[in-house]
Tab-separated table of C-alpha atoms in Angstrom:
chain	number	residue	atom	x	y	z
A	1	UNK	CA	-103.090	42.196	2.433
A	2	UNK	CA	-103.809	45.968	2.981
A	3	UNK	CA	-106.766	47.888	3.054
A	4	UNK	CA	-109.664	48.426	1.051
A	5	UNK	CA	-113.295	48.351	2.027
A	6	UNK	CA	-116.461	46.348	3.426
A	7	UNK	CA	-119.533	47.537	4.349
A	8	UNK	CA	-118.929	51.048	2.988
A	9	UNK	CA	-115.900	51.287	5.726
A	10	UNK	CA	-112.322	51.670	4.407
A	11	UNK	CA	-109.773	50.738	6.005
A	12	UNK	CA	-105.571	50.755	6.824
A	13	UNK	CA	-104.849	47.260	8.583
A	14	UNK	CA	-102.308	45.372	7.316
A	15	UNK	CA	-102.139	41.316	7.088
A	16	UNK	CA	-99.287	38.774	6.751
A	17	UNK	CA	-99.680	35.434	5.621
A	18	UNK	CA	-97.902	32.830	6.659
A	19	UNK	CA	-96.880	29.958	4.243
A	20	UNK	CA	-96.790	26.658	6.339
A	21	UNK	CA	-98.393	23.012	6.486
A	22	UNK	CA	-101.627	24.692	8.100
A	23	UNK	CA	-101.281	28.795	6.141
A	24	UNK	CA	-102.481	31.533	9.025
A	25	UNK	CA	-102.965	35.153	9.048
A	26	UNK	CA	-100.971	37.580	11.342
A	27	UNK	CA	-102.490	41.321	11.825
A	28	UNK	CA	-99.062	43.312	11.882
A	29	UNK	CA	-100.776	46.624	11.556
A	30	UNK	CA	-104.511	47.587	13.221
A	31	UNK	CA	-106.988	49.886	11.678
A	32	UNK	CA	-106.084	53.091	12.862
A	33	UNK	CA	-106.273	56.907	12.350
A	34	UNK	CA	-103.449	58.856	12.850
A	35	UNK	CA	-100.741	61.023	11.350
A	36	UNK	CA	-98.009	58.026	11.464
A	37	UNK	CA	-99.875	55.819	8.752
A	38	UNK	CA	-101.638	55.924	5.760
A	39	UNK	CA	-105.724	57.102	6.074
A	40	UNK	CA	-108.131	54.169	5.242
A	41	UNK	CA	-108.686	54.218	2.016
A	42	UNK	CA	-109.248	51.567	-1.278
A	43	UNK	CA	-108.076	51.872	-4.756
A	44	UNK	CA	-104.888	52.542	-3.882
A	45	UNK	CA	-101.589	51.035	-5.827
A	46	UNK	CA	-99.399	49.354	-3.782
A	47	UNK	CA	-95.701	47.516	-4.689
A	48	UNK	CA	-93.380	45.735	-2.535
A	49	UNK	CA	-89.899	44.289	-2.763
A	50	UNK	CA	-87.234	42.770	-0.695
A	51	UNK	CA	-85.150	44.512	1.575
A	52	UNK	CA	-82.332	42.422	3.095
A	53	UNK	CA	-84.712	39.995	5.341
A	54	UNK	CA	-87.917	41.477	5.325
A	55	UNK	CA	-89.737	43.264	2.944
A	56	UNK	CA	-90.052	47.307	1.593
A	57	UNK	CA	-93.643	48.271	1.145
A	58	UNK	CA	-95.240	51.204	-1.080
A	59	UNK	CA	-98.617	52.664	-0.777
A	60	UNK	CA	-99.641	55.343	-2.834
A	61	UNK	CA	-102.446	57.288	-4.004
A	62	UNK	CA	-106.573	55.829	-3.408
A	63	UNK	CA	-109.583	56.827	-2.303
A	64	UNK	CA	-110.803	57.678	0.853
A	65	UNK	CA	-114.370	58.562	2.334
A	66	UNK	CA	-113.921	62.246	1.282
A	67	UNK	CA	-111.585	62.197	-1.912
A	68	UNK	CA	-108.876	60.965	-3.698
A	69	UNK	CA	-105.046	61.025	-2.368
A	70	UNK	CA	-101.761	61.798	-3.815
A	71	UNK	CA	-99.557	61.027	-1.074
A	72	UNK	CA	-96.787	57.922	-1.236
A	73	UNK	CA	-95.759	55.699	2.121
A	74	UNK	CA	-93.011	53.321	2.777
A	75	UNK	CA	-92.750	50.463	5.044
A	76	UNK	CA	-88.975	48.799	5.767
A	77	UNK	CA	-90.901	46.321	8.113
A	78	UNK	CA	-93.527	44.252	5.843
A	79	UNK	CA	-96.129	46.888	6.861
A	80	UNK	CA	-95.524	47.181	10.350
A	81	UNK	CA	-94.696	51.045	10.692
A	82	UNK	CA	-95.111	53.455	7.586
A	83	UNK	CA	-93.374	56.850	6.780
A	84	UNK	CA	-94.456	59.149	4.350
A	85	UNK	CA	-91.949	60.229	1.472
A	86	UNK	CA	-94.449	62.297	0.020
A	87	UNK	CA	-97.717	64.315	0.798
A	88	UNK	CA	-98.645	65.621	-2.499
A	89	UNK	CA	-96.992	63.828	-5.466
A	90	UNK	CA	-96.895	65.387	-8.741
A	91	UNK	CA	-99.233	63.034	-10.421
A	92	UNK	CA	-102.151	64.546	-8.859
A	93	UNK	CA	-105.275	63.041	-6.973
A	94	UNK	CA	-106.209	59.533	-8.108
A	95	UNK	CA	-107.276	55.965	-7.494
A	96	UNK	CA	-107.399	52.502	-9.104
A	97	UNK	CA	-104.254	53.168	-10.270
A	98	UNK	CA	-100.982	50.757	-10.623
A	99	UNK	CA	-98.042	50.735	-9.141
A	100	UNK	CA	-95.105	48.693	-9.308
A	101	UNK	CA	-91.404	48.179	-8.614
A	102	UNK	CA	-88.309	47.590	-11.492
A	103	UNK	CA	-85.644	48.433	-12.446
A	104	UNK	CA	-84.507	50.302	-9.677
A	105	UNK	CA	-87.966	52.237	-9.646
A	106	UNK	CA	-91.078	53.224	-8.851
A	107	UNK	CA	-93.975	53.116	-12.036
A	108	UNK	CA	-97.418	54.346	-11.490
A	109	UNK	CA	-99.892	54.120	-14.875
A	110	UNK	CA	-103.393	55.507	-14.735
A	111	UNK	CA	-106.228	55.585	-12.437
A	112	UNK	CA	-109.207	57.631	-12.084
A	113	UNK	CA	-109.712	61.141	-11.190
A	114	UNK	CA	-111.649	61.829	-7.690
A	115	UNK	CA	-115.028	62.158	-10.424
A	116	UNK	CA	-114.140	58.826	-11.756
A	117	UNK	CA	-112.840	60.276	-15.743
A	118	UNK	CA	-109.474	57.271	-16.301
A	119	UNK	CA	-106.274	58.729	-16.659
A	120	UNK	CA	-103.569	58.866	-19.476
A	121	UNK	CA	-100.181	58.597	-18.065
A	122	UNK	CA	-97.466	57.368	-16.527
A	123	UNK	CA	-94.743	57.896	-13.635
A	124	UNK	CA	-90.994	56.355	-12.425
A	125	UNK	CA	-89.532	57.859	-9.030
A	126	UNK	CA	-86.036	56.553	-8.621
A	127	UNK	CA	-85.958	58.250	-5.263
A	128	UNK	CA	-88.207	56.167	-3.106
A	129	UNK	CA	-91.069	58.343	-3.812
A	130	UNK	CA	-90.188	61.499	-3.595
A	131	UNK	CA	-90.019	62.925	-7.242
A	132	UNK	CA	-91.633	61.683	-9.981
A	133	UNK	CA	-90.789	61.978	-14.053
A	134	UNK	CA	-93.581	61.450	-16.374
A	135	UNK	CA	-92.668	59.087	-19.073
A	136	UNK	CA	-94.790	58.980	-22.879
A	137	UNK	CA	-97.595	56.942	-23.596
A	138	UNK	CA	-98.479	55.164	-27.047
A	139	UNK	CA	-102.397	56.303	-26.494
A	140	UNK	CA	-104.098	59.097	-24.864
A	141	UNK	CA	-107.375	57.320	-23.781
A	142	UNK	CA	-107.394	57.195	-20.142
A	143	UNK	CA	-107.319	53.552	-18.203
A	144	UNK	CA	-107.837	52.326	-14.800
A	145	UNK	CA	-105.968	49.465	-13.091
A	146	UNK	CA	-103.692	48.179	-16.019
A	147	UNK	CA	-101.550	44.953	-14.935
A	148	UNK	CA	-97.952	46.152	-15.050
A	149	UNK	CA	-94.704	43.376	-14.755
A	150	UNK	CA	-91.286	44.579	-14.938
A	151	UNK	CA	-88.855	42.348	-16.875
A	152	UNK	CA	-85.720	42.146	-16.997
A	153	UNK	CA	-83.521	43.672	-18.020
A	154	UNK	CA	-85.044	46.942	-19.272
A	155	UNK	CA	-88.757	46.275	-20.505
A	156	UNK	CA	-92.108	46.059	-18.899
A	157	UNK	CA	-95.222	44.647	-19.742
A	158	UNK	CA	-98.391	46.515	-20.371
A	159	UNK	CA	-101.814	45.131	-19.985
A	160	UNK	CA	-105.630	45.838	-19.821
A	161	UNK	CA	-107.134	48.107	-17.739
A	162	UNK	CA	-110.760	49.754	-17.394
A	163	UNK	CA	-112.616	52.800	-18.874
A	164	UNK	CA	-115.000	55.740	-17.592
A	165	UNK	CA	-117.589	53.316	-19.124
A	166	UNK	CA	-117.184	50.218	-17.823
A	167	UNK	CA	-115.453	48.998	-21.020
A	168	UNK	CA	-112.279	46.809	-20.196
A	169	UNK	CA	-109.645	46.697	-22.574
A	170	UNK	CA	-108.041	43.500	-23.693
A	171	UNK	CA	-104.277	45.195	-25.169
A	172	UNK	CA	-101.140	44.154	-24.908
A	173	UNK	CA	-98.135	46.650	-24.529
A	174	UNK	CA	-94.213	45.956	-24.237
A	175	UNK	CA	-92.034	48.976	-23.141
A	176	UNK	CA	-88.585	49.042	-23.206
A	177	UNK	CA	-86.308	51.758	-21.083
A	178	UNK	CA	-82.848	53.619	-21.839
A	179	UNK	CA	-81.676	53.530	-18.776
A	180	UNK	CA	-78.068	54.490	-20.323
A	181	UNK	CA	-78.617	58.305	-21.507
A	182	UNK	CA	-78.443	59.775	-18.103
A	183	UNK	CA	-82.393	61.053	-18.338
A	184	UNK	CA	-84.466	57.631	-18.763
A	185	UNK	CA	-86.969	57.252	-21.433
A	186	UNK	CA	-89.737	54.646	-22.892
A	187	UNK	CA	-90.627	53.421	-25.917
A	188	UNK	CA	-93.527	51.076	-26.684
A	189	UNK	CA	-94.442	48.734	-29.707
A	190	UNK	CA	-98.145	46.865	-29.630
A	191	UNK	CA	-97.966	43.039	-28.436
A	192	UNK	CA	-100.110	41.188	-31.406
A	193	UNK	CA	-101.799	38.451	-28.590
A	194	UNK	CA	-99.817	35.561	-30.714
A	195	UNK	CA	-96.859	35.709	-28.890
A	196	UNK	CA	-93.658	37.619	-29.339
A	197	UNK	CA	-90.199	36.606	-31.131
A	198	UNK	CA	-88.383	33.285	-29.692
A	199	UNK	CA	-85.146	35.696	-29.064
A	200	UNK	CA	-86.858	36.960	-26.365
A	201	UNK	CA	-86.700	35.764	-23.098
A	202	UNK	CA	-89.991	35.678	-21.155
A	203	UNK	CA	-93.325	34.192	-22.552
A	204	UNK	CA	-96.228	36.192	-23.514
A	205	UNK	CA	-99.833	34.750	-24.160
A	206	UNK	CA	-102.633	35.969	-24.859
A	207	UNK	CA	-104.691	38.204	-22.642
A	208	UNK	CA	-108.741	39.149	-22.147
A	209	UNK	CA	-110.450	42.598	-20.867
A	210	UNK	CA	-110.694	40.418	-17.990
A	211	UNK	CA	-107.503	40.048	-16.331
A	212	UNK	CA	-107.078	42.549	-13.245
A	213	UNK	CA	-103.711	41.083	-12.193
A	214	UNK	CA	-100.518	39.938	-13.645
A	215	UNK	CA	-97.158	38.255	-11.805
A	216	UNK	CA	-93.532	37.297	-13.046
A	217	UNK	CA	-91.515	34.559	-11.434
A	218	UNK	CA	-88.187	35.128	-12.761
A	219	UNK	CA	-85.871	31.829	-12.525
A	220	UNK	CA	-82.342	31.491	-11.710
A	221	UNK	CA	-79.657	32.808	-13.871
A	222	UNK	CA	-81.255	32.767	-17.355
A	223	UNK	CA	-83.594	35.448	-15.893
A	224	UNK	CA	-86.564	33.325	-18.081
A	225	UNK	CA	-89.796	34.288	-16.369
A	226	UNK	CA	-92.928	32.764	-15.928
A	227	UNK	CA	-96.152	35.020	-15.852
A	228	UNK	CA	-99.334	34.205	-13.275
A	229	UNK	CA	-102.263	35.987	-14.761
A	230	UNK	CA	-105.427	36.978	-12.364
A	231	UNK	CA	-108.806	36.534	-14.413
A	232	UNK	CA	-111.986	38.259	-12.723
A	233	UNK	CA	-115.333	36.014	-13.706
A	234	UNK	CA	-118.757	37.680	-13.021
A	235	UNK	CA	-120.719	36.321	-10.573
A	236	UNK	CA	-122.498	32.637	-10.797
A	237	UNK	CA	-126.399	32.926	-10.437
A	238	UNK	CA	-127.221	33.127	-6.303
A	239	UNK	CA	-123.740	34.627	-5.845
A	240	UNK	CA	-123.247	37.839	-5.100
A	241	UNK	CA	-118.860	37.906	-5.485
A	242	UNK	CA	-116.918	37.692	-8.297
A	243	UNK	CA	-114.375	34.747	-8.409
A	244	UNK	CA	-110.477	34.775	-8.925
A	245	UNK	CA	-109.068	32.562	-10.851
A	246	UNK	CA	-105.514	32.125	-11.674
A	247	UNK	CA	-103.706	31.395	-15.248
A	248	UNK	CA	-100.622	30.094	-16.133
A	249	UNK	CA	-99.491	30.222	-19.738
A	250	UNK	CA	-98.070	26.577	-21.416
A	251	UNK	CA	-96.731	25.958	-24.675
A	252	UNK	CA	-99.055	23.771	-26.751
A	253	UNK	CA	-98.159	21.951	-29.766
A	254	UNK	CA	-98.444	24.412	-32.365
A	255	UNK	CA	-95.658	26.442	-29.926
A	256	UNK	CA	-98.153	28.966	-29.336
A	257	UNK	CA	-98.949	29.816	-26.045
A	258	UNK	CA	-102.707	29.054	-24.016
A	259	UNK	CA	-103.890	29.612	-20.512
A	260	UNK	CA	-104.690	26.651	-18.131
A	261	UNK	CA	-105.948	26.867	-14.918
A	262	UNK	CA	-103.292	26.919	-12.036
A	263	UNK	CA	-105.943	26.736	-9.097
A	264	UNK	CA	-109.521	26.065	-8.722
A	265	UNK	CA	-111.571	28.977	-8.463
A	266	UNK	CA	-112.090	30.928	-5.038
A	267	UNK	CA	-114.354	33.061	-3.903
A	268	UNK	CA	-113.542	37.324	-3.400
């Protein structure tokens, strides 16, 4: 858990959680402002991924009280001490963007400008961060905060996102990389929302405007994955949050897949 905002404040403190018979929170990084860390700020895309026992950490990009930011840190330490790799990436000033890690990379879609006008594009570093290649998109409409899931072993999965107006989308995109011809490159065909071809080997279902969050589980040696979807509600009457609420596609009878509930609502 990293940064973001309450009461107007952002903030750069960094949480752990730990998975036992009673789950606790560990601070591993204070609220600070320095040079040797990220500024507070929200919006911001963040990845991680392992790295031998502990975990590599990206943050890049977001908002902070005075602008927008174009810079990209790594943690080797779950988020205990940060380096930056770069103070001014190419992709410009931005927040509510994506990030995320495959493939050997680093891919950042979209965002908003520091005015709040959604982007139209997308990024891969396969340095760590420090240069970036743009990489063709099937539209040129601008969206913030698309869900993004690498699968294996070339592709990636597309989804959603917000406009300038509010508007969410509800599309589904699957891109697949040539990682083979020395330069990489992306193509994209449109996902229908009935499910793709039974050669493949991870399930798609169908998505709404309102999922803000996607996750793969890939399992064992068949590399078959299983997707976690994150669906924002609005708020109940005489409640002021949204709620969370996590999906988990099944196969039904008709072998097309639907969404049940994998938790009970939360609150945040």
């Amino acid at each position: 858990l990293l940064g973001g905002h309450a009461s107007e404040v952002r903030r750069n403190d960094v949480w752990q959680l730990h998975l036992a018979d009673q789950p606790y929170w560990v601070e591993v990084s204070p609220h600070s402002v320095g040079t040797d860390k990220w500024t507070p700020r929200s919006g911001f895309g963040c990845a991680a991924d392992k790295l031998g026992g502990s975990a590599v950490v990206y943050v890049a990009g977001g908002r902070t009280n005075m602008t927008s930011c174009n810079d990209v840190w790594r943690s080797e330490d779950c988020g205990r001490s940060w380096h930056c790799v770069s103070e001014a990436a190419t992709w410009g000033r931005r927040h509510d963007l994506t990030l995320a890690i495959g493939h050997g990379m680093l891919i950042l879609c979209g965002g908003r400008e520091t005015e709040g006008e959604p982007i139209a594009d997308l990024w891969v570093s396969s340095d760590e961060g420090v240069s970036w290649s743009q990489m063709p998109l099937p539209w040129d409409f601008g969206r913030a905060r698309p869900a993004i899931l690498p699968l294996q072993p070339d592709r990636i999965l597309l989804l959603g996102g917000a406009r300038l107006s509010g508007r969410r989308f509800g599309d589904s995109w699957e891109g697949c990389f040539n990682l083979e011809a020395g330069t990489t490159s992306l193509s994209w065909k449109l996902l229908d929302g009935e499910g793709i071809d039974s050669e493949q080997e991870w399930l798609h279902a169908p998505m709404d405007s309102r999922t803000v969050g996607l996750v793969g589980v890939a399992h064992g040696a068949s590399r078959k994955h299983e997707l976690l979807a994150v669906i924002k509600l609005p708020p109940a009457r005489r409640e002021k949050s949204t709620v969370a609420l996590c999906m988990q596609p099944v196969e039904t009878a008709n072998d097309r897949p639907a969404w049940k509930p994998l938790v009970l609502p939360v609150s945040g």
